[in-house]
Short mmCIF file of C-alpha atoms and ligand atoms in Angstrom, two decimals:
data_model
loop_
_atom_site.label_atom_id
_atom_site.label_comp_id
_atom_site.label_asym_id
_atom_site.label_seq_id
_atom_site.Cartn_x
_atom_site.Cartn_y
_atom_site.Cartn_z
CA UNK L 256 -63.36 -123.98 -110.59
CA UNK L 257 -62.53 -124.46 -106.50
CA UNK L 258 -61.97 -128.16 -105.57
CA UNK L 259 -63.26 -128.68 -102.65
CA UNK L 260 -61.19 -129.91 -99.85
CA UNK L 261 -63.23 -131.44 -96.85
CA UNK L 262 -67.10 -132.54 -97.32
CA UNK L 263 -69.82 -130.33 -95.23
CA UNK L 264 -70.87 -133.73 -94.16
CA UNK L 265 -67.61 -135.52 -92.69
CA UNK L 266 -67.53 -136.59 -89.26
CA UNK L 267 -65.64 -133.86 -87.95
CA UNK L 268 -68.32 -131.57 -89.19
CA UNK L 269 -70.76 -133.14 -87.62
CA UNK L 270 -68.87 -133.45 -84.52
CA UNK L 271 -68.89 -129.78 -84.48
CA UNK L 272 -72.07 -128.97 -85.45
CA UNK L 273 -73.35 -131.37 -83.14
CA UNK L 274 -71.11 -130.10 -80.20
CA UNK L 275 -72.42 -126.26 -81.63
CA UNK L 276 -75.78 -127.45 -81.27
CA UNK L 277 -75.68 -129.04 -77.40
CA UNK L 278 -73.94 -125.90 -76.39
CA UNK L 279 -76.98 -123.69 -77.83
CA UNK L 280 -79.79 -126.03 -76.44
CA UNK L 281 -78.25 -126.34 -73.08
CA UNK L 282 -78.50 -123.24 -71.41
CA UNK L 283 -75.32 -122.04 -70.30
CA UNK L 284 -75.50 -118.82 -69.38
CA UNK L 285 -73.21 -116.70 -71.89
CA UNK L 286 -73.36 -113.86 -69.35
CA UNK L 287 -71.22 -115.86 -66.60
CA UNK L 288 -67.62 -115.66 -67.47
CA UNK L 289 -66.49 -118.52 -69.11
CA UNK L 290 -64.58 -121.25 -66.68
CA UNK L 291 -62.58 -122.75 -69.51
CA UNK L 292 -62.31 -122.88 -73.23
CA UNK L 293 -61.99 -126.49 -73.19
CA UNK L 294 -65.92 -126.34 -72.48
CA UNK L 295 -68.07 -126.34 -75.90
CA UNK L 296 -69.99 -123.47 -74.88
CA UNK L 297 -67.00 -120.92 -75.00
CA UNK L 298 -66.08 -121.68 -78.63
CA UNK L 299 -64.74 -118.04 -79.34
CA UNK L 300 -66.45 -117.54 -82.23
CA UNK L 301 -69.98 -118.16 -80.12
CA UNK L 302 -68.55 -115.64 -77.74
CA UNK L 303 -67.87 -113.03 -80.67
CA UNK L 304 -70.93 -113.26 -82.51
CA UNK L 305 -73.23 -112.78 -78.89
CA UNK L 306 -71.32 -109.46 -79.28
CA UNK L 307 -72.02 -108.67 -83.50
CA UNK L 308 -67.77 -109.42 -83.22
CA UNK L 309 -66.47 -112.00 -85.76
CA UNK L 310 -63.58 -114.21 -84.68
CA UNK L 311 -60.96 -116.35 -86.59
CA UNK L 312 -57.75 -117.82 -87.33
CA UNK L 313 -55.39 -117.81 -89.96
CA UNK L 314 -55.10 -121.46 -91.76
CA UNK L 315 -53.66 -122.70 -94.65
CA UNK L 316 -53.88 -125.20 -97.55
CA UNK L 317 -51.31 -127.86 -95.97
CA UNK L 318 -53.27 -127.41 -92.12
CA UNK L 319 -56.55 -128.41 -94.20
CA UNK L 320 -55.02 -131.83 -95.97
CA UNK L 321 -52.21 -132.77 -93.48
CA UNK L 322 -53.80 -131.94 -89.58
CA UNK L 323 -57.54 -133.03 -89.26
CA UNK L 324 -57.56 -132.66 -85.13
CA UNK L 325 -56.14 -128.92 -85.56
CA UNK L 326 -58.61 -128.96 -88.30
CA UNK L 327 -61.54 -129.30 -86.06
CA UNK L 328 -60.61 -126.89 -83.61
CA UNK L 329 -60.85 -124.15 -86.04
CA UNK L 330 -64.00 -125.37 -86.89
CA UNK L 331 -65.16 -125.25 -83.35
CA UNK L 332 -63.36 -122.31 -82.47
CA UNK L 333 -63.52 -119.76 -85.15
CA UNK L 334 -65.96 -118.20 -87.62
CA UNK L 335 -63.35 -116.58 -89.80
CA UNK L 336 -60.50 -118.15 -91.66
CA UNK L 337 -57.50 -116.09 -93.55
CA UNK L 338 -54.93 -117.86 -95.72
CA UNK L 339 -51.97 -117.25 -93.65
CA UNK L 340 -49.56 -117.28 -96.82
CA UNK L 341 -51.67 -118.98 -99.75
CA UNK L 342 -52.98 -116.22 -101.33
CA UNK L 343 -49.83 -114.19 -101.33
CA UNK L 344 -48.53 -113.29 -104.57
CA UNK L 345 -44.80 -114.96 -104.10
CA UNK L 346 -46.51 -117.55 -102.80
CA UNK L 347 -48.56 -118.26 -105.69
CA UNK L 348 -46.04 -117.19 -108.17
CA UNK L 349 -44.87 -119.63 -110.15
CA UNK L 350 -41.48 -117.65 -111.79
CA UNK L 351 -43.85 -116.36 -114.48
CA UNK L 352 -46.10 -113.12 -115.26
CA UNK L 353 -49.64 -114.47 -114.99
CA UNK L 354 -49.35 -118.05 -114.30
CA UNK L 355 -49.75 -118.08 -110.79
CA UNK L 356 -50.82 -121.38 -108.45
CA UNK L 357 -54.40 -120.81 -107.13
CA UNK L 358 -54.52 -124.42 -105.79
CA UNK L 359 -53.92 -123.60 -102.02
CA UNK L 360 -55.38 -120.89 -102.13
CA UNK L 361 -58.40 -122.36 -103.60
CA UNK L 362 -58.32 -125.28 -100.99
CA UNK L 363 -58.77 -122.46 -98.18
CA UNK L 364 -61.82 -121.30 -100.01
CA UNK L 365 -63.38 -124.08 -100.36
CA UNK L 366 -62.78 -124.69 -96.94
CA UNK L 367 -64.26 -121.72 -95.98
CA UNK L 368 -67.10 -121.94 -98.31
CA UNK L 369 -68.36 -125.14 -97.69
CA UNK L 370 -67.90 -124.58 -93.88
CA UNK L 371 -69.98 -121.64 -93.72
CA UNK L 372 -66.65 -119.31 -92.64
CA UNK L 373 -66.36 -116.14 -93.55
CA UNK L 374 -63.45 -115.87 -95.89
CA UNK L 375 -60.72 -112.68 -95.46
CA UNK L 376 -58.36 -111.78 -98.33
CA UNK L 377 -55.06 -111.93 -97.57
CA UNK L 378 -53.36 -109.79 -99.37
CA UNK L 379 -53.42 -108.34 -103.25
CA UNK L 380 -50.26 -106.36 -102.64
CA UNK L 381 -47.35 -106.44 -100.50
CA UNK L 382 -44.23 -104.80 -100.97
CA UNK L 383 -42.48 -108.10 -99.27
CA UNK L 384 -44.23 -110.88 -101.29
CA UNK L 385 -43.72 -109.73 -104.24
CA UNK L 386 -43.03 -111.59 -107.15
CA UNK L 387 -39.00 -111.56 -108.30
CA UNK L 388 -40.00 -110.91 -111.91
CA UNK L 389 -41.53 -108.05 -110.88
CA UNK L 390 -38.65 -105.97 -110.00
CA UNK L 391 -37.51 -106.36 -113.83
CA UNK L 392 -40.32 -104.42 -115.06
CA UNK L 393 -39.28 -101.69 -116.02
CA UNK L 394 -41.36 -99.29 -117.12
CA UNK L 395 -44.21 -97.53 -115.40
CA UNK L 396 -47.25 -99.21 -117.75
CA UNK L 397 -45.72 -102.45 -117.67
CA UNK L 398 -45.86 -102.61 -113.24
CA UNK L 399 -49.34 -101.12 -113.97
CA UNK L 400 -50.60 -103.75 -116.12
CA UNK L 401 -49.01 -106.21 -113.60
CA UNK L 402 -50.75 -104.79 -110.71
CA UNK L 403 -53.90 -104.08 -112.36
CA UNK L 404 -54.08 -107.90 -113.97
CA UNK L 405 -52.77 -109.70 -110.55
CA UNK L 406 -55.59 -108.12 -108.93
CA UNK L 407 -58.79 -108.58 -111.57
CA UNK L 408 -57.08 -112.14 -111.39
CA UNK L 409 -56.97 -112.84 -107.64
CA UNK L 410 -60.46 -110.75 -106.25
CA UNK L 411 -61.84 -111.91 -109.33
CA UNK L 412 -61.55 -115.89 -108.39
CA UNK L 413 -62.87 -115.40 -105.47
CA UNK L 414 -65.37 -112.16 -106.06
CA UNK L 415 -68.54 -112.65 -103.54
CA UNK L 416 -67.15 -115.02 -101.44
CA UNK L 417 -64.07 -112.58 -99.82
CA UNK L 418 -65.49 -110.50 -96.19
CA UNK L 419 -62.61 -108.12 -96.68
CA UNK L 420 -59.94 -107.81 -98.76
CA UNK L 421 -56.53 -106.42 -97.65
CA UNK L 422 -56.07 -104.63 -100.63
CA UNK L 423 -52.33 -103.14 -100.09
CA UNK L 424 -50.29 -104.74 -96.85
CA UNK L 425 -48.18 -102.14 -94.97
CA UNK L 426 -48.39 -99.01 -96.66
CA UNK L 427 -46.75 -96.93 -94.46
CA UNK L 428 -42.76 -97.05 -93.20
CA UNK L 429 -42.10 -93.49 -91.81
CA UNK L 430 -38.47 -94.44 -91.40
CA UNK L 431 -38.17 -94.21 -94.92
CA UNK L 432 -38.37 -90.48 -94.77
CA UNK L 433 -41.08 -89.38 -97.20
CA UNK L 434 -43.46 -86.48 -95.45
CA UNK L 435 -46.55 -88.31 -96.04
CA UNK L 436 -45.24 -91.02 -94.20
CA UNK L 437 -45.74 -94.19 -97.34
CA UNK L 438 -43.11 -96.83 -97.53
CA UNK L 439 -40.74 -96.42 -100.55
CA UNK L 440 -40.92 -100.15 -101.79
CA UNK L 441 -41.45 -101.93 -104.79
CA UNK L 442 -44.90 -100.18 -106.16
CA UNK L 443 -44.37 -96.59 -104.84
CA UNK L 444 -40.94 -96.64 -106.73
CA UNK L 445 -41.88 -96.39 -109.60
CA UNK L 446 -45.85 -96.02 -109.59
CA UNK L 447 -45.97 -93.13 -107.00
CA UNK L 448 -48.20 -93.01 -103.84
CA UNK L 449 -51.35 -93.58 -106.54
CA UNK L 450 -50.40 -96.94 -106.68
CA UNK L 451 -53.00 -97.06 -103.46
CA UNK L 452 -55.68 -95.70 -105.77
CA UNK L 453 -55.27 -98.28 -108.42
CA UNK L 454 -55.32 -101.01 -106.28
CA UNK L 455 -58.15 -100.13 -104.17
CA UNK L 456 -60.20 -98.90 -107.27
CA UNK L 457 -59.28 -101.81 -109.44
CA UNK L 458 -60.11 -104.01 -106.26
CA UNK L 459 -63.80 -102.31 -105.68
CA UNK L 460 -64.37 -102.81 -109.36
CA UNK L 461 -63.66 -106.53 -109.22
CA UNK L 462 -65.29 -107.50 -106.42
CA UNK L 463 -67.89 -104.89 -105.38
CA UNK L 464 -68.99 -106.64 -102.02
CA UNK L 465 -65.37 -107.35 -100.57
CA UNK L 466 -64.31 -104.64 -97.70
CA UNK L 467 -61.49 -103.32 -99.14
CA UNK L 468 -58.64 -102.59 -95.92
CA UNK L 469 -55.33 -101.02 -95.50
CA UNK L 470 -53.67 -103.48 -93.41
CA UNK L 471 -50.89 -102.22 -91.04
CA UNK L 472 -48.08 -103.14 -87.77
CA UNK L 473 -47.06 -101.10 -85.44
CA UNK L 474 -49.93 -98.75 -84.71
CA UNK L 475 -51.03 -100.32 -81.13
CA UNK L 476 -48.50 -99.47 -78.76
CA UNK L 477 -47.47 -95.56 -76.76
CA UNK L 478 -44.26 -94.82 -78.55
CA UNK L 479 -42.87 -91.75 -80.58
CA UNK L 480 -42.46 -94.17 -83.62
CA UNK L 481 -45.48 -95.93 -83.20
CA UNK L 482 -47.41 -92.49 -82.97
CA UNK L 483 -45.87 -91.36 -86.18
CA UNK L 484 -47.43 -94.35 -87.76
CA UNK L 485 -50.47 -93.67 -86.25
CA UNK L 486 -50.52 -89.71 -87.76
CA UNK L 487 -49.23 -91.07 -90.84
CA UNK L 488 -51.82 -93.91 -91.60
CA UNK L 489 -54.96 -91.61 -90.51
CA UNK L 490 -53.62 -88.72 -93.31
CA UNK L 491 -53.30 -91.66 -95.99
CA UNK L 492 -56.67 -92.60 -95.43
CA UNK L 493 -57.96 -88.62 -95.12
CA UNK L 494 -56.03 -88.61 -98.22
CA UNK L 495 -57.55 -91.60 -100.38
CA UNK L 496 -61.29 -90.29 -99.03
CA UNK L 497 -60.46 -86.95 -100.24
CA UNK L 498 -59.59 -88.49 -103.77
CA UNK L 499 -62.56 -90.79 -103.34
CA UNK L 500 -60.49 -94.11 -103.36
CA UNK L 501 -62.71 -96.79 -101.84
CA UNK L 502 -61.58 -97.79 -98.30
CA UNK L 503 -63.82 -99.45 -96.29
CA UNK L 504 -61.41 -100.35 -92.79
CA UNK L 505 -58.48 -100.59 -91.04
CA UNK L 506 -56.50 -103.89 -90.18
CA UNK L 507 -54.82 -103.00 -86.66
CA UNK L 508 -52.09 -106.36 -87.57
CA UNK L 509 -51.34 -106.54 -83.35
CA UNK L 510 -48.66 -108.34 -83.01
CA UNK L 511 -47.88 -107.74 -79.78
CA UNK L 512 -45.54 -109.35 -77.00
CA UNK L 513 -45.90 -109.49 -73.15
CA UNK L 514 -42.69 -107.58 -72.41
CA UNK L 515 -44.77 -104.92 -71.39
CA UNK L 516 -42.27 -103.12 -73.24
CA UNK L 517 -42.82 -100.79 -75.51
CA UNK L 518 -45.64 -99.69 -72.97
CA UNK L 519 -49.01 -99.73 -74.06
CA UNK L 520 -51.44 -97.59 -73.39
CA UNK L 521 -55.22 -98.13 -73.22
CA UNK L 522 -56.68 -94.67 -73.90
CA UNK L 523 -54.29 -94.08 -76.29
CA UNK L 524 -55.50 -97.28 -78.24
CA UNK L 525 -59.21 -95.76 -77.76
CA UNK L 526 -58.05 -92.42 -79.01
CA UNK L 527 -56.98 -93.68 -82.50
CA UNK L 528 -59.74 -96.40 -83.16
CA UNK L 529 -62.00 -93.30 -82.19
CA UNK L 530 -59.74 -91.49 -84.84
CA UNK L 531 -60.33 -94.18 -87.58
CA UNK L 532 -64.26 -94.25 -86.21
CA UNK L 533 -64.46 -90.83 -86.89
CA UNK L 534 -63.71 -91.39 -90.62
CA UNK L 535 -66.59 -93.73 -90.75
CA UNK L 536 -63.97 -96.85 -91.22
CA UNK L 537 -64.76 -100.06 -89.92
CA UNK L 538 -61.66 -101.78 -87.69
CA UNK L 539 -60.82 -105.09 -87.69
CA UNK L 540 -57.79 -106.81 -85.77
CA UNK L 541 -56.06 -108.71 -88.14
CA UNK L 542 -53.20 -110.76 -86.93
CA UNK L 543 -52.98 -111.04 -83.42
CA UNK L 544 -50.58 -113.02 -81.40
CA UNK L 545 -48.51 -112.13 -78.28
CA UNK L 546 -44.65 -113.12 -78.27
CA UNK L 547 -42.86 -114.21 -75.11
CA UNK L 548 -39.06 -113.36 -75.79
CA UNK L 549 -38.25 -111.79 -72.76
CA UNK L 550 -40.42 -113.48 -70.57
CA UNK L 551 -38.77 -116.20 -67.98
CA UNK L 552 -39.18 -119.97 -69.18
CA UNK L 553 -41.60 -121.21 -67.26
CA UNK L 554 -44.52 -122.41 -68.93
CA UNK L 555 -46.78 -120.82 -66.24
CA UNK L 556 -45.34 -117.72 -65.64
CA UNK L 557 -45.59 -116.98 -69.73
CA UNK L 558 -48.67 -117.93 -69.90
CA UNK L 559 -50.10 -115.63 -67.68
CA UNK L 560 -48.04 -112.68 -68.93
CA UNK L 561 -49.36 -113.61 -72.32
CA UNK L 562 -53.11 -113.64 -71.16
CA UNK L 563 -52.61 -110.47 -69.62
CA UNK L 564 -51.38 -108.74 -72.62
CA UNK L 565 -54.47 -110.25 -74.17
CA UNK L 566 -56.87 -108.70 -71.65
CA UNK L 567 -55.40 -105.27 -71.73
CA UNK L 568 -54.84 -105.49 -75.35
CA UNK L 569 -58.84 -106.73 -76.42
CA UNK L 570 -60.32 -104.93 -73.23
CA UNK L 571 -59.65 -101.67 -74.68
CA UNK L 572 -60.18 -102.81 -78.31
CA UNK L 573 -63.01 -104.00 -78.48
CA UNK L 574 -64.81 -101.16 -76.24
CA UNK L 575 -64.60 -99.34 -80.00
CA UNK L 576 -68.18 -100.72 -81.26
CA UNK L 577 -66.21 -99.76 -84.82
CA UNK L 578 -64.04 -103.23 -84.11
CA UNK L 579 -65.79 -105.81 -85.55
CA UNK L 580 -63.51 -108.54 -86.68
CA UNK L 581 -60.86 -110.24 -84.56
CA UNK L 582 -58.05 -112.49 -85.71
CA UNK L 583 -55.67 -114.35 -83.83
CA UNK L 584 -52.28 -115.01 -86.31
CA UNK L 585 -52.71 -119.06 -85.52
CA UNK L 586 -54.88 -121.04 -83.68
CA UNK L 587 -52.86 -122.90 -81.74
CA UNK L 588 -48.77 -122.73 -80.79
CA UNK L 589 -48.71 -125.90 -83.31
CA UNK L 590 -49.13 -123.45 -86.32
CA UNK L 591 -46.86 -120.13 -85.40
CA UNK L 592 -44.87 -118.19 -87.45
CA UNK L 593 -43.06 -117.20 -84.47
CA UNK L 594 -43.14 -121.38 -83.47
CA UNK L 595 -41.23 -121.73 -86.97
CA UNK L 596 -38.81 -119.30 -87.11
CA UNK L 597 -39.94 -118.09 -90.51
CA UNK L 598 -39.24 -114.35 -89.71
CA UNK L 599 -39.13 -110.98 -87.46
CA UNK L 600 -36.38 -112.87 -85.47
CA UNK L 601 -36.40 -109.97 -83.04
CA UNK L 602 -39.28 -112.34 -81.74
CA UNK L 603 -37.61 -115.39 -81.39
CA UNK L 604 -36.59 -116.70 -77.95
CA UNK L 605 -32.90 -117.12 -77.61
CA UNK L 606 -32.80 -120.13 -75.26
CA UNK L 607 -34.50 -121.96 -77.73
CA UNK L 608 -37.65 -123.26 -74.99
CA UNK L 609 -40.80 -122.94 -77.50
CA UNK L 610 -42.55 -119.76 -77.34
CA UNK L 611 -46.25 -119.71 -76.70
CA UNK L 612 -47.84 -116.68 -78.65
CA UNK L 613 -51.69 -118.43 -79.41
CA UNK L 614 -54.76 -119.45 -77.33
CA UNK L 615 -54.21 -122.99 -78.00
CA UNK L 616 -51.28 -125.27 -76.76
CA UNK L 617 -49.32 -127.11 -79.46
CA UNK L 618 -51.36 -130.03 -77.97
CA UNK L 619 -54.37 -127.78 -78.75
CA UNK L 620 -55.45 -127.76 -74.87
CA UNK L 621 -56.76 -124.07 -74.40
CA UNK L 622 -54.19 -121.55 -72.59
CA UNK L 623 -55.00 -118.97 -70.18
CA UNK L 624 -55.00 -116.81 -73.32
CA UNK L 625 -57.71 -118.49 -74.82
CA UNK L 626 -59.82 -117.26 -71.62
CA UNK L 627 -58.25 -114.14 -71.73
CA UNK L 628 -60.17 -113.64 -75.30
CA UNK L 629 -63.15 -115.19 -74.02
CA UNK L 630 -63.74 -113.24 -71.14
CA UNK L 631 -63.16 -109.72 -73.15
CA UNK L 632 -65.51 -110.97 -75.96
CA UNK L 633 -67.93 -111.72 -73.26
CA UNK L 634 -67.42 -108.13 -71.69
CA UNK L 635 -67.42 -106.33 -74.80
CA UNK L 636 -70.72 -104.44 -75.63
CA UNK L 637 -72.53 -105.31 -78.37
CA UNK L 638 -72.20 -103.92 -81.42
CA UNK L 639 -74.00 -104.05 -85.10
CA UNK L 640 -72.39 -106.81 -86.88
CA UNK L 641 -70.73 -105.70 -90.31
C1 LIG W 862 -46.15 -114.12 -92.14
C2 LIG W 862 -46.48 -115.60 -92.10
O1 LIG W 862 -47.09 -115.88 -90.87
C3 LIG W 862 -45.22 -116.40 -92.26
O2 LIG W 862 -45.56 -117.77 -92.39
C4 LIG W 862 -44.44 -115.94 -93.49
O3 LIG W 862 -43.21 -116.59 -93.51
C5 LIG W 862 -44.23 -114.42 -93.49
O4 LIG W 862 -45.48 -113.79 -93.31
N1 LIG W 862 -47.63 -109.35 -91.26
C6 LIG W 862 -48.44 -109.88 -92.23
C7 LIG W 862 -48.49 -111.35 -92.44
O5 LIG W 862 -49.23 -109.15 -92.84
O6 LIG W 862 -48.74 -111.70 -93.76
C8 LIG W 862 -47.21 -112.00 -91.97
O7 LIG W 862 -47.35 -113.41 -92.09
C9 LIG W 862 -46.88 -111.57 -90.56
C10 LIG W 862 -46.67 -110.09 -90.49
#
């Protein structure tokens, strides 16, 4: 049973829905580019759905019980929440096979639930939140049965309330030097590459309404590495549809940063979501945020640089009519991995000033970024919602 975390009729709520409502009734013109995001009428996930797009925000269990004003932004901003870390296996592992801690996780679905958010899945398998007792299994059936049972456990809670499920998280490491491209971690080891096929099949099985994804980093930007990733995700998904392995999208992760370097390249962006188009995959952007180590301190300048990436970045997205999800990693500069220092410390800035990756300020005032996104939601063509 899901507790329930905050009522459908609290104040906040009704602040929103009330806010959601006077924005509706009053006119505005959606088709003028939005002035600010501090106005009610450019709540993102307004802008989104005038286009069939979804938007949202990662948020997690603490957020919900400990930070009521960030709280309501998400409720005025997104449409779409994903358990930043809650619903990870380490996360919910409590040292033992099979006696995991759904309470977090269950407090984001709740929250989504009784919000009227649509809830992502984040994730059933990755090779770096994996539990430690895991690693001692030893034989082949034994990581099966693990596998098999984490997942009937996990889509099963929530079966009919997940959008989309990312069903295995970073699947691919071409570095690791195996021809098709798959990272040689934890389940390959010792499962082989139809680890994939188990998970998505046992996934689809569990809960047949979820979008099942392969979830992945690096694939946005024009490098020799990053094409390699490219070539090598698009054959593992030719591969699973060959062997009829349910797949329903693609997560395009997007973590990007306003260096401007590694260059990115618009038509080269098109090129592959055309690519994963072509295999009749949905996309969905699934953890966007844009880091500022290398840009100068001042406040200003980064956040323009940071917008810009934005623009370029969605612009050229979201003229794919396959997008149809976008999700910022955070809300607000508040609630960052990057913020934290958690990890990927090749992000960090070294002279300690903040860094300002999110649309929000840690004050949740909008950003130039959160215009950025509102002006390319409001330029994006429309598409059929899915
Ligand atoms: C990150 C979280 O944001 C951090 O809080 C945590 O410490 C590590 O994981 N790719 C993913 C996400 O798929 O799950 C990661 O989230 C960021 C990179």
């Amino acid at each position: 049973m899901i507790r329930t975390g905050r009522r459908r009729n609290d104040p906040g709520r009704r602040r929103v829905l009330t806010a959601g409502l006077a924005a509706l009734g009053g006119g505005i013109s959606l088709m003028m580019p939005p002035r600010s995001c501090a106005a009610q009428a450019v709540a993102l996930r307004r802008l989104a759905a005038e286009r069939g797009l979804v938007y949202g925000t990662t948020i997690s269990a603490a957020q919900i019980n400990n930070d009521q004003v960030f709280v309501d932004l998400v409720l005025q901003q997104a449409g779409l929440v994903v358990a930043e870390n809650d619903m990870k296996w380490q996360d919910m592992d409590r040292g033992e096979q099979g006696k995991d801690d759904y309470g977090p996780a269950d407090t984001v679905a709740a929250f989504a639930l009784e919000n009227d958010l649509v809830l992502r899945g984040h994730n059933l398998l990755w090779y770096y939140r994996t539990p430690n007792w895991f690693f001692d299994l030893a034989t082949r059936q034994d990581q099966e049965r693990a596998v098999v049972e984490h997942i009937q456990r996990l889509a099963g809670r929530y079966r009919g309330m997940i959008h989309s499920w990312d069903v295995v998280n970073e699947p691919i490491e071409p570095k690791d030097g195996r021809p098709d491209g798959l990272r040689t971690a934890v389940f390959l080891e010792t499962l082989g590459p139809e680890y994939l096929d188990l998970a998505y099949r046992v996934a689809r099985e569990t809960d047949p309404s979820a979008r099942l994804v392969v979830n992945e980093y690096d694939v946005e930007l024009d490098t020799p590495d990053q094409e390699t990733r490219r070539t090598a995700l698009l054959s593992l998904l030719e591969r699973m549809q060959r062997s009829g392995t349910p797949v329903d999208a693609v997560g395009i992760q997007a973590h990007l940063s306003c260096s401007g370097s590694p260059p990115f390249s618009p038509s080269r962006l098109r090129r592959f979501l055309a690519d994963l188009a072509g295999l009749g995959l949905t996309i969905q952007i699934t953890e966007l945020d844009v880091t500022d180590e290398n840009a100068p301190a001042d406040p200003v300048m980064r956040d323009h640089l940071v917008a810009d990436t934005y623009s370029r970045f969605l612009d050229a997205a979201l003229d794919e009519a396959a997008v149809k999800v976008v999700v910022t990693w955070g809300l607000s500069d508040r609630h960052s991995w990057i913020v934290r220092r958690e990890t990927n410390e090749s992000k960090w800035r070294s002279d300690g000033v903040l860094p300002r990756p999110l649309p929000f300020d840690a004050d949740l005032k909008p950003k130039p970024a959160c215009e950025a996104i509102a002006n390319a939601l409001v330029h994006a063509p429309s598409r059929a919602a899915r």
